[in-house]
PDB file of C-alpha atoms in Angstrom:
ATOM      1  CA  MET A   1     -48.744 -23.342 -19.751  1.00 37.00           C
ATOM      2  CA  VAL A   2     -50.174 -23.136 -16.179  1.00 41.00           C
ATOM      3  CA  PHE A   3     -46.161 -23.302 -14.836  1.00 42.00           C
ATOM      4  CA  ASN A   4     -45.086 -20.540 -17.239  1.00 49.00           C
ATOM      5  CA  ILE A   5     -48.067 -18.357 -16.066  1.00 56.00           C
ATOM      6  CA  GLU A   6     -47.087 -18.892 -12.385  1.00 81.00           C
ATOM      7  CA  ALA A   7     -43.532 -18.271 -13.173  1.00 85.00           C
ATOM      8  CA  SER A   8     -43.915 -15.118 -14.872  1.00 86.00           C
ATOM      9  CA  GLN A   9     -46.529 -13.913 -12.183  1.00 91.00           C
ATOM     10  CA  ALA A  10     -43.716 -14.828  -9.591  1.00 91.00           C
ATOM     11  CA  MET A  11     -40.919 -13.098 -11.857  1.00 93.00           C
ATOM     12  CA  LEU A  12     -43.017  -9.872 -12.138  1.00 95.00           C
ATOM     13  CA  CYS A  13     -43.380 -10.268  -8.350  1.00 95.00           C
ATOM     14  CA  VAL A  14     -39.725 -10.103  -7.545  1.00 95.00           C
ATOM     15  CA  LEU A  15     -39.158  -7.419  -9.944  1.00 97.00           C
ATOM     16  CA  PHE A  16     -41.658  -5.009  -8.366  1.00 97.00           C
ATOM     17  CA  ILE A  17     -40.114  -5.984  -5.002  1.00 97.00           C
ATOM     18  CA  ILE A  18     -36.767  -5.497  -6.155  1.00 98.00           C
ATOM     19  CA  LEU A  19     -37.854  -2.111  -7.689  1.00 98.00           C
ATOM     20  CA  SER A  20     -39.740  -1.212  -4.353  1.00 98.00           C
ATOM     21  CA  TYR A  21     -36.459  -2.083  -2.341  1.00 98.00           C
ATOM     22  CA  ILE A  22     -34.542   0.151  -4.556  1.00 98.00           C
ATOM     23  CA  ILE A  23     -36.977   3.018  -4.148  1.00 98.00           C
ATOM     24  CA  GLY A  24     -37.152   2.609  -0.529  1.00 97.00           C
ATOM     25  CA  SER A  25     -33.379   2.793  -0.441  1.00 98.00           C
ATOM     26  CA  ILE A  26     -33.258   6.438  -1.709  1.00 98.00           C
ATOM     27  CA  PRO A  27     -31.671   8.436   0.941  1.00 97.00           C
ATOM     28  CA  PHE A  28     -34.113  11.510   0.600  1.00 97.00           C
ATOM     29  CA  GLY A  29     -32.602  13.118   3.920  1.00 96.00           C
ATOM     30  CA  ILE A  30     -29.440  13.294   2.395  1.00 96.00           C
ATOM     31  CA  LEU A  31     -30.290  14.192  -1.213  1.00 97.00           C
ATOM     32  CA  ILE A  32     -32.404  16.791  -0.196  1.00 97.00           C
ATOM     33  CA  GLY A  33     -30.160  18.132   2.404  1.00 96.00           C
ATOM     34  CA  LYS A  34     -27.283  18.337   0.651  1.00 96.00           C
ATOM     35  CA  GLY A  35     -29.065  19.560  -2.722  1.00 96.00           C
ATOM     36  CA  ILE A  36     -31.253  22.458  -0.797  1.00 95.00           C
ATOM     37  CA  CYS A  37     -29.272  23.103   2.293  1.00 94.00           C
ATOM     38  CA  HIS A  38     -25.634  22.100   1.446  1.00 95.00           C
ATOM     39  CA  ILE A  39     -25.750  19.919   4.865  1.00 95.00           C
ATOM     40  CA  ASP A  40     -25.240  16.118   5.098  1.00 96.00           C
ATOM     41  CA  ILE A  41     -27.543  15.366   7.868  1.00 95.00           C
ATOM     42  CA  ARG A  42     -25.537  12.149   9.032  1.00 94.00           C
ATOM     43  CA  GLU A  43     -22.892  14.934  10.826  1.00 94.00           C
ATOM     44  CA  HIS A  44     -25.662  16.471  12.423  1.00 92.00           C
ATOM     45  CA  GLY A  45     -28.237  15.924  15.351  1.00 86.00           C
ATOM     46  CA  SER A  46     -28.870  12.386  15.840  1.00 84.00           C
ATOM     47  CA  LYS A  47     -27.050  11.801  12.437  1.00 90.00           C
ATOM     48  CA  ASN A  48     -30.122   9.789  11.335  1.00 90.00           C
ATOM     49  CA  ILE A  49     -31.003   9.985   7.729  1.00 94.00           C
ATOM     50  CA  GLY A  50     -34.687  10.154   8.592  1.00 90.00           C
ATOM     51  CA  SER A  51     -37.204  12.876   8.735  1.00 90.00           C
ATOM     52  CA  THR A  52     -37.326  13.636  12.259  1.00 87.00           C
ATOM     53  CA  ASN A  53     -33.557  14.521  12.155  1.00 91.00           C
ATOM     54  CA  ALA A  54     -33.947  16.313   8.974  1.00 93.00           C
ATOM     55  CA  ILE A  55     -36.520  18.619  10.613  1.00 89.00           C
ATOM     56  CA  ARG A  56     -34.178  19.250  13.602  1.00 86.00           C
ATOM     57  CA  VAL A  57     -31.272  19.959  11.150  1.00 92.00           C
ATOM     58  CA  LEU A  58     -32.615  21.348   8.205  1.00 93.00           C
ATOM     59  CA  GLY A  59     -35.549  23.351   9.331  1.00 91.00           C
ATOM     60  CA  LYS A  60     -39.413  22.505   9.424  1.00 89.00           C
ATOM     61  CA  LYS A  61     -39.743  23.297   5.457  1.00 94.00           C
ATOM     62  CA  VAL A  62     -37.157  21.322   4.217  1.00 95.00           C
ATOM     63  CA  GLY A  63     -37.649  18.352   6.987  1.00 94.00           C
ATOM     64  CA  PHE A  64     -40.997  18.238   6.108  1.00 94.00           C
ATOM     65  CA  LEU A  65     -40.358  17.617   2.220  1.00 97.00           C
ATOM     66  CA  VAL A  66     -38.109  14.917   3.383  1.00 97.00           C
ATOM     67  CA  PHE A  67     -40.964  13.402   5.388  1.00 95.00           C
ATOM     68  CA  PHE A  68     -43.302  13.398   2.580  1.00 96.00           C
ATOM     69  CA  CYS A  69     -40.718  11.834   0.277  1.00 97.00           C
ATOM     70  CA  ASP A  70     -39.890   9.237   2.818  1.00 97.00           C
ATOM     71  CA  VAL A  71     -43.885   8.422   3.096  1.00 97.00           C
ATOM     72  CA  PHE A  72     -44.224   8.425  -0.304  1.00 97.00           C
ATOM     73  CA  LYS A  73     -41.464   5.424  -0.714  1.00 97.00           C
ATOM     74  CA  GLY A  74     -43.607   3.286   0.923  1.00 96.00           C
ATOM     75  CA  MET A  75     -46.786   3.861  -0.861  1.00 97.00           C
ATOM     76  CA  VAL A  76     -45.452   4.263  -4.910  1.00 97.00           C
ATOM     77  CA  VAL A  77     -45.151   0.591  -6.117  1.00 98.00           C
ATOM     78  CA  ILE A  78     -48.236  -0.369  -4.200  1.00 97.00           C
ATOM     79  CA  ILE A  79     -50.228   2.620  -5.952  1.00 97.00           C
ATOM     80  CA  LEU A  80     -48.629   1.539  -9.363  1.00 97.00           C
ATOM     81  CA  LEU A  81     -49.680  -2.228  -8.840  1.00 97.00           C
ATOM     82  CA  LYS A  82     -53.273  -0.850  -7.910  1.00 94.00           C
ATOM     83  CA  ILE A  83     -53.655   0.980 -10.796  1.00 96.00           C
ATOM     84  CA  LEU A  84     -52.617  -1.966 -13.361  1.00 96.00           C
ATOM     85  CA  ALA A  85     -54.988  -4.008 -11.344  1.00 94.00           C
ATOM     86  CA  SER A  86     -57.975  -1.809 -11.680  1.00 92.00           C
ATOM     87  CA  ALA A  87     -56.936  -1.292 -15.571  1.00 94.00           C
ATOM     88  CA  ASN A  88     -56.971  -5.124 -15.890  1.00 93.00           C
ATOM     89  CA  VAL A  89     -53.238  -5.097 -16.847  1.00 94.00           C
ATOM     90  CA  TRP A  90     -51.999  -7.245 -14.022  1.00 93.00           C
ATOM     91  CA  THR A  91     -53.117  -8.337 -10.558  1.00 93.00           C
ATOM     92  CA  THR A  92     -50.238  -9.463  -7.929  1.00 93.00           C
ATOM     93  CA  PRO A  93     -51.036 -12.796  -6.511  1.00 92.00           C
ATOM     94  CA  ILE A  94     -49.481 -11.959  -3.147  1.00 93.00           C
ATOM     95  CA  GLU A  95     -50.264  -9.279  -0.357  1.00 93.00           C
ATOM     96  CA  TYR A  96     -49.565  -5.498  -1.647  1.00 95.00           C
ATOM     97  CA  PHE A  97     -47.824  -5.276   1.918  1.00 95.00           C
ATOM     98  CA  PHE A  98     -44.872  -7.257   0.762  1.00 95.00           C
ATOM     99  CA  TYR A  99     -43.938  -4.418  -1.709  1.00 97.00           C
ATOM    100  CA  GLY A 100     -44.288  -2.032   0.923  1.00 96.00           C
ATOM    101  CA  ALA A 101     -42.114  -4.274   3.245  1.00 95.00           C
ATOM    102  CA  ALA A 102     -39.367  -4.011   0.422  1.00 97.00           C
ATOM    103  CA  ALA A 103     -39.332  -0.408   0.836  1.00 97.00           C
ATOM    104  CA  ILE A 104     -39.196  -0.354   4.588  1.00 95.00           C
ATOM    105  CA  ILE A 105     -36.269  -2.581   4.113  1.00 95.00           C
ATOM    106  CA  GLY A 106     -34.879  -0.415   1.885  1.00 96.00           C
ATOM    107  CA  HIS A 107     -34.956   2.737   4.078  1.00 96.00           C
ATOM    108  CA  CYS A 108     -33.334   0.421   6.986  1.00 93.00           C
ATOM    109  CA  PHE A 109     -30.785  -1.053   5.032  1.00 95.00           C
ATOM    110  CA  SER A 110     -30.182   1.238   1.693  1.00 97.00           C
ATOM    111  CA  ILE A 111     -28.234  -0.322  -0.916  1.00 97.00           C
ATOM    112  CA  PHE A 112     -26.985   3.290  -1.497  1.00 97.00           C
ATOM    113  CA  LEU A 113     -25.245   3.676   2.174  1.00 96.00           C
ATOM    114  CA  GLY A 114     -23.763   0.390   2.451  1.00 96.00           C
ATOM    115  CA  PHE A 115     -27.013  -1.365   3.931  1.00 95.00           C
ATOM    116  CA  LYS A 116     -27.226   1.326   6.693  1.00 93.00           C
ATOM    117  CA  GLY A 117     -30.238   3.653   6.981  1.00 92.00           C
ATOM    118  CA  GLY A 118     -33.167   4.801   9.148  1.00 90.00           C
ATOM    119  CA  LYS A 119     -35.979   3.763  11.249  1.00 88.00           C
ATOM    120  CA  ALA A 120     -38.547   3.688   8.392  1.00 89.00           C
ATOM    121  CA  VAL A 121     -41.378   5.258  10.440  1.00 90.00           C
ATOM    122  CA  ALA A 122     -42.259   7.685   7.696  1.00 94.00           C
ATOM    123  CA  THR A 123     -41.678   4.706   5.003  1.00 96.00           C
ATOM    124  CA  SER A 124     -44.006   2.413   7.356  1.00 93.00           C
ATOM    125  CA  LEU A 125     -46.497   5.173   7.516  1.00 93.00           C
ATOM    126  CA  GLY A 126     -46.908   5.320   3.798  1.00 96.00           C
ATOM    127  CA  VAL A 127     -47.320   1.629   3.628  1.00 96.00           C
ATOM    128  CA  VAL A 128     -50.062   1.541   6.463  1.00 95.00           C
ATOM    129  CA  LEU A 129     -51.831   4.775   4.840  1.00 94.00           C
ATOM    130  CA  ILE A 130     -52.270   3.045   1.260  1.00 94.00           C
ATOM    131  CA  LEU A 131     -53.243  -0.252   2.556  1.00 94.00           C
ATOM    132  CA  THR A 132     -55.216   0.599   5.926  1.00 93.00           C
ATOM    133  CA  PRO A 133     -56.031   4.500   5.998  1.00 93.00           C
ATOM    134  CA  ILE A 134     -58.123   4.223   9.557  1.00 93.00           C
ATOM    135  CA  PRO A 135     -54.860   2.773  11.459  1.00 94.00           C
ATOM    136  CA  ALA A 136     -52.729   5.425   9.334  1.00 94.00           C
ATOM    137  CA  VAL A 137     -55.050   8.309  10.333  1.00 94.00           C
ATOM    138  CA  ALA A 138     -55.262   7.006  14.062  1.00 95.00           C
ATOM    139  CA  CYS A 139     -51.676   6.677  14.289  1.00 94.00           C
ATOM    140  CA  LEU A 140     -50.892   9.981  12.963  1.00 93.00           C
ATOM    141  CA  ILE A 141     -53.541  11.687  15.696  1.00 96.00           C
ATOM    142  CA  VAL A 142     -51.699   9.666  18.539  1.00 96.00           C
ATOM    143  CA  PHE A 143     -48.405  10.676  17.095  1.00 94.00           C
ATOM    144  CA  LEU A 144     -49.412  14.476  17.186  1.00 93.00           C
ATOM    145  CA  ILE A 145     -51.014  14.322  20.648  1.00 96.00           C
ATOM    146  CA  THR A 146     -47.800  12.715  22.078  1.00 95.00           C
ATOM    147  CA  LEU A 147     -45.657  14.914  20.360  1.00 91.00           C
ATOM    148  CA  TYR A 148     -47.453  18.211  21.555  1.00 91.00           C
ATOM    149  CA  THR A 149     -47.841  16.924  25.061  1.00 94.00           C
ATOM    150  CA  THR A 150     -44.556  15.311  25.595  1.00 93.00           C
ATOM    151  CA  GLY A 151     -41.819  16.826  23.110  1.00 90.00           C
ATOM    152  CA  TYR A 152     -40.528  13.338  22.290  1.00 92.00           C
ATOM    153  CA  VAL A 153     -40.506  12.164  18.862  1.00 89.00           C
ATOM    154  CA  SER A 154     -39.468   8.516  19.980  1.00 91.00           C
ATOM    155  CA  LEU A 155     -42.417   8.391  22.098  1.00 94.00           C
ATOM    156  CA  GLY A 156     -44.752   9.716  19.688  1.00 94.00           C
ATOM    157  CA  SER A 157     -43.650   7.136  17.301  1.00 92.00           C
ATOM    158  CA  THR A 158     -43.799   4.314  19.529  1.00 94.00           C
ATOM    159  CA  PHE A 159     -47.253   4.925  20.769  1.00 96.00           C
ATOM    160  CA  ALA A 160     -48.296   5.639  17.144  1.00 95.00           C
ATOM    161  CA  THR A 161     -47.057   2.197  16.333  1.00 94.00           C
ATOM    162  CA  ILE A 162     -48.965   0.501  18.872  1.00 95.00           C
ATOM    163  CA  THR A 163     -52.068   2.332  18.081  1.00 96.00           C
ATOM    164  CA  VAL A 164     -51.312   1.027  14.293  1.00 95.00           C
ATOM    165  CA  ILE A 165     -51.345  -2.704  15.844  1.00 94.00           C
ATOM    166  CA  ALA A 166     -54.353  -2.199  17.841  1.00 96.00           C
ATOM    167  CA  SER A 167     -56.513  -0.590  15.417  1.00 95.00           C
ATOM    168  CA  THR A 168     -55.700  -3.190  12.577  1.00 95.00           C
ATOM    169  CA  TRP A 169     -56.718  -5.857  14.910  1.00 96.00           C
ATOM    170  CA  ILE A 170     -59.998  -4.297  15.798  1.00 96.00           C
ATOM    171  CA  LEU A 171     -60.768  -3.779  11.878  1.00 94.00           C
ATOM    172  CA  TYR A 172     -60.070  -7.497  11.360  1.00 94.00           C
ATOM    173  CA  PHE A 173     -62.606  -8.258  13.938  1.00 94.00           C
ATOM    174  CA  PHE A 174     -65.247  -5.781  13.250  1.00 92.00           C
ATOM    175  CA  GLY A 175     -64.434  -4.161   9.744  1.00 89.00           C
ATOM    176  CA  VAL A 176     -66.851  -4.688   6.691  1.00 85.00           C
ATOM    177  CA  GLU A 177     -66.052  -6.864   3.345  1.00 81.00           C
ATOM    178  CA  ALA A 178     -64.970  -4.106   0.829  1.00 72.00           C
ATOM    179  CA  THR A 179     -67.836  -3.683  -1.975  1.00 72.00           C
ATOM    180  CA  SER A 180     -67.372  -0.148  -2.644  1.00 72.00           C
ATOM    181  CA  PHE A 181     -65.018   2.701  -2.646  1.00 67.00           C
ATOM    182  CA  TRP A 182     -66.111   3.786   0.904  1.00 71.00           C
ATOM    183  CA  ASP A 183     -66.209   0.220   2.537  1.00 73.00           C
ATOM    184  CA  TYR A 184     -62.239   0.644   1.632  1.00 74.00           C
ATOM    185  CA  PHE A 185     -61.704   2.707   4.664  1.00 78.00           C
ATOM    186  CA  ILE A 186     -63.648   0.426   7.225  1.00 84.00           C
ATOM    187  CA  SER A 187     -62.650  -2.944   5.328  1.00 86.00           C
ATOM    188  CA  SER A 188     -61.005  -5.918   7.133  1.00 90.00           C
ATOM    189  CA  PRO A 189     -57.395  -6.487   6.496  1.00 92.00           C
ATOM    190  CA  THR A 190     -56.532 -10.202   6.239  1.00 92.00           C
ATOM    191  CA  LEU A 191     -55.071 -12.078   8.809  1.00 94.00           C
ATOM    192  CA  LEU A 192     -51.759 -12.259   7.037  1.00 93.00           C
ATOM    193  CA  VAL A 193     -51.774  -8.541   7.224  1.00 93.00           C
ATOM    194  CA  CYS A 194     -52.563  -8.119  10.688  1.00 95.00           C
ATOM    195  CA  ILE A 195     -49.628 -10.550  11.551  1.00 95.00           C
ATOM    196  CA  LEU A 196     -47.332  -8.797   9.314  1.00 93.00           C
ATOM    197  CA  TYR A 197     -48.106  -5.249  10.766  1.00 93.00           C
ATOM    198  CA  SER A 198     -47.368  -6.615  14.123  1.00 94.00           C
ATOM    199  CA  ILE A 199     -44.202  -8.112  13.107  1.00 92.00           C
ATOM    200  CA  LEU A 200     -43.199  -4.620  11.399  1.00 88.00           C
ATOM    201  CA  SER A 201     -44.420  -2.750  14.398  1.00 91.00           C
ATOM    202  CA  THR A 202     -42.243  -4.810  16.721  1.00 92.00           C
ATOM    203  CA  LEU A 203     -39.175  -4.326  14.594  1.00 87.00           C
ATOM    204  CA  ILE A 204     -39.965  -0.522  14.548  1.00 88.00           C
ATOM    205  CA  ILE A 205     -40.137  -0.572  18.246  1.00 91.00           C
ATOM    206  CA  LEU A 206     -36.943  -2.270  18.598  1.00 90.00           C
ATOM    207  CA  LYS A 207     -35.112   0.440  16.421  1.00 85.00           C
ATOM    208  CA  HIS A 208     -35.929   2.771  19.092  1.00 90.00           C
ATOM    209  CA  THR A 209     -34.245   0.848  22.013  1.00 92.00           C
ATOM    210  CA  LYS A 210     -31.481   3.658  22.199  1.00 90.00           C
ATOM    211  CA  ASN A 211     -34.121   6.328  22.223  1.00 91.00           C
ATOM    212  CA  TYR A 212     -35.690   4.497  25.459  1.00 93.00           C
ATOM    213  CA  ALA A 213     -32.175   4.380  27.317  1.00 93.00           C
ATOM    214  CA  ARG A 214     -31.926   7.955  26.428  1.00 91.00           C
ATOM    215  CA  LEU A 215     -35.426   8.635  27.816  1.00 92.00           C
ATOM    216  CA  ILE A 216     -34.662   6.894  31.094  1.00 93.00           C
ATOM    217  CA  LYS A 217     -31.249   9.066  31.335  1.00 92.00           C
ATOM    218  CA  GLY A 218     -33.229  11.966  30.383  1.00 89.00           C
ATOM    219  CA  THR A 219     -30.625  12.860  27.677  1.00 88.00           C
ATOM    220  CA  GLU A 220     -33.328  12.009  24.597  1.00 89.00           C
ATOM    221  CA  SER A 221     -33.944  15.035  22.456  1.00 84.00           C
ATOM    222  CA  ASN A 222     -37.280  17.004  23.116  1.00 86.00           C
ATOM    223  CA  PHE A 223     -38.691  19.256  20.810  1.00 78.00           C
ATOM    224  CA  LYS A 224     -40.502  21.468  23.353  1.00 75.00           C
ATOM    225  CA  LYS A 225     -37.268  21.760  25.459  1.00 74.00           C
ATOM    226  CA  LYS A 226     -35.358  23.095  22.438  1.00 66.00           C
ATOM    227  CA  LYS A 227     -38.131  25.497  21.317  1.00 64.00           C
ATOM    228  CA  LYS A 228     -37.816  26.896  24.949  1.00 62.00           C
ATOM    229  CA  GLU A 229     -34.134  26.949  25.202  1.00 59.00           C
ATOM    230  CA  ALA A 230     -34.231  28.649  21.463  1.00 55.00           C
ATOM    231  CA  LYS A 231     -36.615  31.382  22.711  1.00 58.00           C
ATOM    232  CA  LEU A 232     -34.966  31.875  26.160  1.00 60.00           C
ATOM    233  CA  LEU A 233     -31.390  32.321  23.905  1.00 57.00           C
ATOM    234  CA  ALA A 234     -33.149  35.081  21.563  1.00 56.00           C
ATOM    235  CA  GLU A 235     -34.221  36.743  24.742  1.00 60.00           C
ATOM    236  CA  GLN A 236     -30.879  36.967  25.994  1.00 61.00           C
ATOM    237  CA  GLN A 237     -29.367  38.141  22.824  1.00 61.00           C
ATOM    238  CA  ALA A 238     -31.934  40.843  22.581  1.00 57.00           C
ATOM    239  CA  GLN A 239     -31.170  41.981  26.101  1.00 65.00           C
ATOM    240  CA  GLN A 240     -27.394  42.036  25.474  1.00 65.00           C
ATOM    241  CA  GLN A 241     -27.999  44.107  22.125  1.00 64.00           C
ATOM    242  CA  ALA A 242     -30.217  46.352  24.166  1.00 62.00           C
ATOM    243  CA  GLN A 243     -27.437  47.144  26.810  1.00 62.00           C
TER     244      GLN A 243
END
């Protein structure tokens, strides 16, 4: 009987991991780009399916819609499992992180795109946000400050990723035991979660090696420069029309 219970739990874990991978594989950047703007973002900009290229190619409104969808991909199965646990229906015997990791892998190696995909920064943010809110908020703040001051999304993503590692380990040593709802925000993650976050963060940084090469060469896309160039172009066009 014990074996059957353990086997059934293992089977449910596998099914939810597969579900999370499939959801993570959904290329919202392509679907929303084609559905709303009739544009395949794989043919424009950096040709990446992620939210950064979506914002660049499809515009802020549609791009942020892609961003929120990609974030939610990392959260949805974990939210479902937490609801099941709170209702005493089923409690997973493994760390919630593994379900989020399946969504991240799905985004990077989508079954719908021949196992190709994006860098999974937004999807990773969704996983971190639902599991450890403080590191998620901290990395968002660092990302926005870096993007505002430098204009480089790749640098913002890198510093945000490092912030997640640092803040998670700080919580591990100085966080509290979760006994109430509010404790959840400053609760200590497990050692396994800290290690898995560190591995995930390393993989995200490695996915940006091409960006670092472009930064060194000075060819990396820069939002601040593009904004200035667009403003200058608009002024030149206005002067030409005035003449």
